[in-house]
Amino acid sequence: MPPRKTKENVGTPGRGTLGRPATISDVARLAGVSVGTASKALNGRGSLREETRRRVRSAADELGFQPNSAALTLNSGRTYTVGMITTDTIGRFSIPLMTGAEDSLGAGRMSVFLCDARDDPIREQYYLRTLLSRRVDGIIVTGRRTQARAPIGVDLPVPVVYAFISSTDPNDCSVVPDEVGGARKAVDHLLALGRRRIAHVTGPEHHHSAAVRASATVERLAESGLDLVGAALFGEWSEAWGRQATGILLGAGGEFDAVFCGSDQIARGVADALRAVGRRVPDDVALVGFDNWDVMALACQPPLTSIDMELEGLGRTAADLLLAAINGEPAPGRHISPCRLVLRESTAVSVRPGSTRVERLAASDAESRRIHR
């Protein structure tokens, strides 16, 4: 019969019974599963229920189980490490994306090596060779632009997933934000608020995101029998351009009751310029940004309604696709990740004179849900 659990033989964290190091068998026994199931749960493999994975991870944490990395590598041919190469030097997009990827990879006890290529092709290839020499199980490639790029390599020995950016090779796996859908949500929201004279201010015309968001805005308005107030204004991703573009809109004499901006930085500049000339946001002009960058959106006066690209979720999706490819189930092609409308005071609907901020936001939220049902 099995030994009775006593103070002496239960062990300490990181130890199994009789004071020995905890093993995968100990984890399986505590979780009430087979050794094979416990192994799959800890390694992120197999088709297991999420509740089973959580129970096994909880048991491993309780026992302080530490897998033998050398044994894992010898037995499976894997190192349980993944490389991430980015060109986003300031981390604006790559950091939330990496956070999401680590959430997913961490469930399989995989580590991530982050490499900053700084838009330098030579540095990028150096990091690629370094990661391959370390025998990583796969690579995620990301950057600060959504425009498609050439593959990082050809016939590589490990799977590669492109996240936020995409590969020009349709056989590669890419996960990108639905910028078209995001722009349409912004316009739908403004239309639902009764705004019909909508202007669009965005970044450089040659920039992929600026062009895509502007085109989607024009198309969505056309479906409702409307045109933009003037042409889309292309410039820089900056507050200064937002202020300058507002001067252009006001000077052109075209009346507008809403502005959809290609970024939160631009929208904050627009808000400043409107306030300076006595135009009230949202009473006179409703304002929507893009990116949901809290540094900008929350500091805007009033706080900015914005489109969130859900970068952490995009990172988790990229990591899940990479894990599937590592396990022999690749999913080539472009995978579109949805964007989300985040409502704040810059488009809040007035309920009645003297209504509270909470009431205005609740009304705006209800209206948004109505148009997206």
Coordinates of C-alpha atoms in Angstrom, one line a residue, residues 188-367:
D188 CA -20.0 53.3 -38.2
H189 CA -19.8 54.8 -34.7
L190 CA -19.7 58.4 -36.0
L191 CA -22.7 57.7 -38.3
A192 CA -24.6 56.1 -35.4
L193 CA -24.1 59.4 -33.5
G194 CA -25.8 61.3 -36.3
R195 CA -22.6 62.8 -37.7
R196 CA -22.6 63.2 -41.5
R197 CA -19.9 65.7 -42.2
I198 CA -16.8 63.7 -41.4
A199 CA -13.2 64.6 -42.2
H200 CA -10.2 62.3 -42.1
V201 CA -6.6 63.3 -41.0
T202 CA -3.9 60.7 -41.2
G203 CA -0.2 60.0 -41.6
P204 CA 2.2 59.8 -44.6
E205 CA 0.4 58.9 -47.9
H206 CA 3.1 56.3 -48.7
H207 CA 2.6 54.6 -45.3
H208 CA 0.6 51.4 -45.7
S209 CA -1.6 51.9 -42.6
A210 CA -2.4 55.5 -43.5
A211 CA -3.5 54.5 -47.0
V212 CA -5.5 51.5 -45.9
R213 CA -7.3 53.4 -43.1
A214 CA -8.1 56.3 -45.4
S215 CA -9.4 54.1 -48.2
A216 CA -11.6 52.1 -45.8
T217 CA -13.0 55.4 -44.5
V218 CA -13.9 56.7 -47.9
E219 CA -15.5 53.4 -48.9
R220 CA -17.6 53.1 -45.8
L221 CA -18.9 56.7 -46.2
A222 CA -19.7 56.0 -49.9
E223 CA -21.8 53.0 -48.8
S224 CA -23.9 55.5 -46.8
G225 CA -24.2 57.9 -49.7
L226 CA -21.7 60.3 -48.1
D227 CA -18.3 61.9 -49.0
L228 CA -15.5 63.1 -46.8
V229 CA -15.4 66.7 -46.0
G230 CA -12.6 67.6 -48.5
A231 CA -10.0 65.1 -49.4
A232 CA -8.2 62.9 -46.8
L233 CA -5.4 64.9 -45.3
F234 CA -2.1 63.0 -45.3
G235 CA 0.9 64.3 -43.3
E236 CA 2.9 63.0 -40.3
W237 CA 2.1 60.8 -37.3
S238 CA 2.3 63.7 -34.9
E239 CA 0.3 66.1 -32.8
A240 CA 1.8 69.0 -34.7
W241 CA 0.3 67.7 -37.9
G242 CA -3.0 67.3 -36.2
R243 CA -3.0 70.9 -35.2
Q244 CA -1.9 72.0 -38.7
A245 CA -4.5 69.8 -40.4
T246 CA -7.2 71.3 -38.3
G247 CA -6.2 74.8 -39.5
I248 CA -6.5 73.5 -43.1
L249 CA -10.0 72.1 -42.4
L250 CA -11.1 75.4 -40.8
G251 CA -9.5 77.6 -43.4
A252 CA -11.1 75.6 -46.3
G253 CA -14.6 76.7 -45.0
G254 CA -16.0 73.2 -45.1
E255 CA -18.2 72.6 -42.2
F256 CA -17.5 69.3 -40.3
D257 CA -19.1 67.7 -37.3
A258 CA -16.6 64.8 -36.9
V259 CA -13.0 64.0 -37.5
F260 CA -11.6 60.4 -37.7
C261 CA -7.8 60.4 -37.3
G262 CA -5.3 57.8 -38.4
S263 CA -3.6 57.8 -35.1
D264 CA -4.1 59.0 -31.5
Q265 CA -1.2 61.4 -31.7
I266 CA -2.9 63.2 -34.7
A267 CA -6.2 63.2 -32.9
R268 CA -4.7 64.8 -29.8
G269 CA -3.4 67.6 -31.9
V270 CA -6.8 68.0 -33.5
A271 CA -8.4 68.2 -30.1
D272 CA -6.0 70.9 -29.0
A273 CA -6.5 73.0 -32.2
L274 CA -10.3 72.7 -31.9
R275 CA -10.3 73.8 -28.3
A276 CA -8.1 76.8 -29.2
V277 CA -10.7 78.1 -31.6
G278 CA -13.7 77.4 -29.3
R279 CA -15.0 74.3 -31.0
R280 CA -16.3 71.9 -28.4
V281 CA -15.5 68.1 -28.5
P282 CA -17.8 66.2 -28.8
D283 CA -20.6 68.7 -28.8
D284 CA -19.5 70.5 -32.0
V285 CA -17.1 68.0 -33.4
A286 CA -16.9 64.3 -32.5
L287 CA -13.3 62.9 -32.5
V288 CA -12.0 59.3 -33.0
G289 CA -8.4 58.2 -33.1
F290 CA -6.6 54.9 -33.9
D291 CA -4.2 52.7 -31.9
N292 CA -5.7 53.3 -28.4
W293 CA -2.3 54.3 -27.2
D294 CA -3.2 55.2 -23.6
V295 CA -0.3 57.7 -23.3
M296 CA -2.1 59.8 -25.9
A297 CA -5.8 58.7 -25.6
L298 CA -6.1 59.3 -21.9
A299 CA -4.1 62.5 -21.9
C300 CA -6.2 64.0 -24.7
Q301 CA -8.8 66.6 -23.6
P302 CA -11.4 65.2 -23.6
P303 CA -10.2 61.5 -23.4
L304 CA -10.2 60.0 -26.8
T305 CA -12.4 57.3 -28.4
S306 CA -10.1 55.1 -30.3
I307 CA -9.6 51.9 -32.3
D308 CA -7.6 49.3 -30.4
M309 CA -5.6 46.8 -32.5
E310 CA -5.6 44.3 -29.6
L311 CA -1.9 43.7 -29.9
E312 CA -1.6 41.4 -26.9
G313 CA -4.3 39.2 -28.4
L314 CA -2.5 39.3 -31.8
G315 CA 0.7 38.2 -30.0
R316 CA -1.1 35.3 -28.4
T317 CA -2.6 34.2 -31.8
A318 CA 0.9 34.4 -33.4
A319 CA 2.4 32.3 -30.5
D320 CA -0.4 29.7 -30.8
L321 CA 0.1 29.4 -34.6
L322 CA 3.9 29.0 -34.0
L323 CA 3.3 26.3 -31.4
A324 CA 1.0 24.5 -33.8
A325 CA 3.7 24.7 -36.6
I326 CA 6.3 23.4 -34.2
N327 CA 4.0 20.5 -33.4
G328 CA 3.7 19.7 -37.2
E329 CA 0.4 21.6 -37.8
P330 CA 1.4 24.7 -39.8
A331 CA -1.3 27.2 -40.9
P332 CA 0.1 29.3 -43.8
G333 CA -1.4 32.4 -45.2
R334 CA -2.7 35.7 -43.7
H335 CA -4.7 35.5 -40.5
I336 CA -6.7 38.7 -39.7
S337 CA -7.0 39.8 -36.1
P338 CA -10.0 42.0 -35.3
C339 CA -9.8 45.5 -33.9
R340 CA -12.0 46.9 -31.1
L341 CA -13.7 50.3 -30.6
V342 CA -12.9 51.8 -27.2
L343 CA -15.4 54.5 -26.2
R344 CA -14.4 57.6 -24.3
E345 CA -15.7 61.2 -23.9
S346 CA -14.6 62.5 -27.3
T347 CA -17.7 60.9 -28.8
A348 CA -19.9 60.6 -25.7
V349 CA -23.6 61.1 -26.5
S350 CA -25.4 63.8 -24.6
V351 CA -28.3 62.3 -22.8
R352 CA -29.9 65.4 -21.3
P353 CA -28.6 68.8 -20.0
G354 CA -26.7 68.2 -16.8
S355 CA -26.2 64.5 -17.4
T356 CA -23.2 62.9 -15.7
R357 CA -20.1 61.6 -17.4
V358 CA -21.2 58.0 -16.6
E359 CA -24.6 58.5 -18.2
R360 CA -23.0 60.0 -21.3
L361 CA -20.6 57.1 -21.7
A362 CA -23.4 54.6 -21.1
A363 CA -25.5 56.1 -23.8
S364 CA -22.6 56.1 -26.2
D365 CA -21.8 52.5 -25.4
A366 CA -25.5 51.5 -25.9
E367 CA -25.5 53.2 -29.3

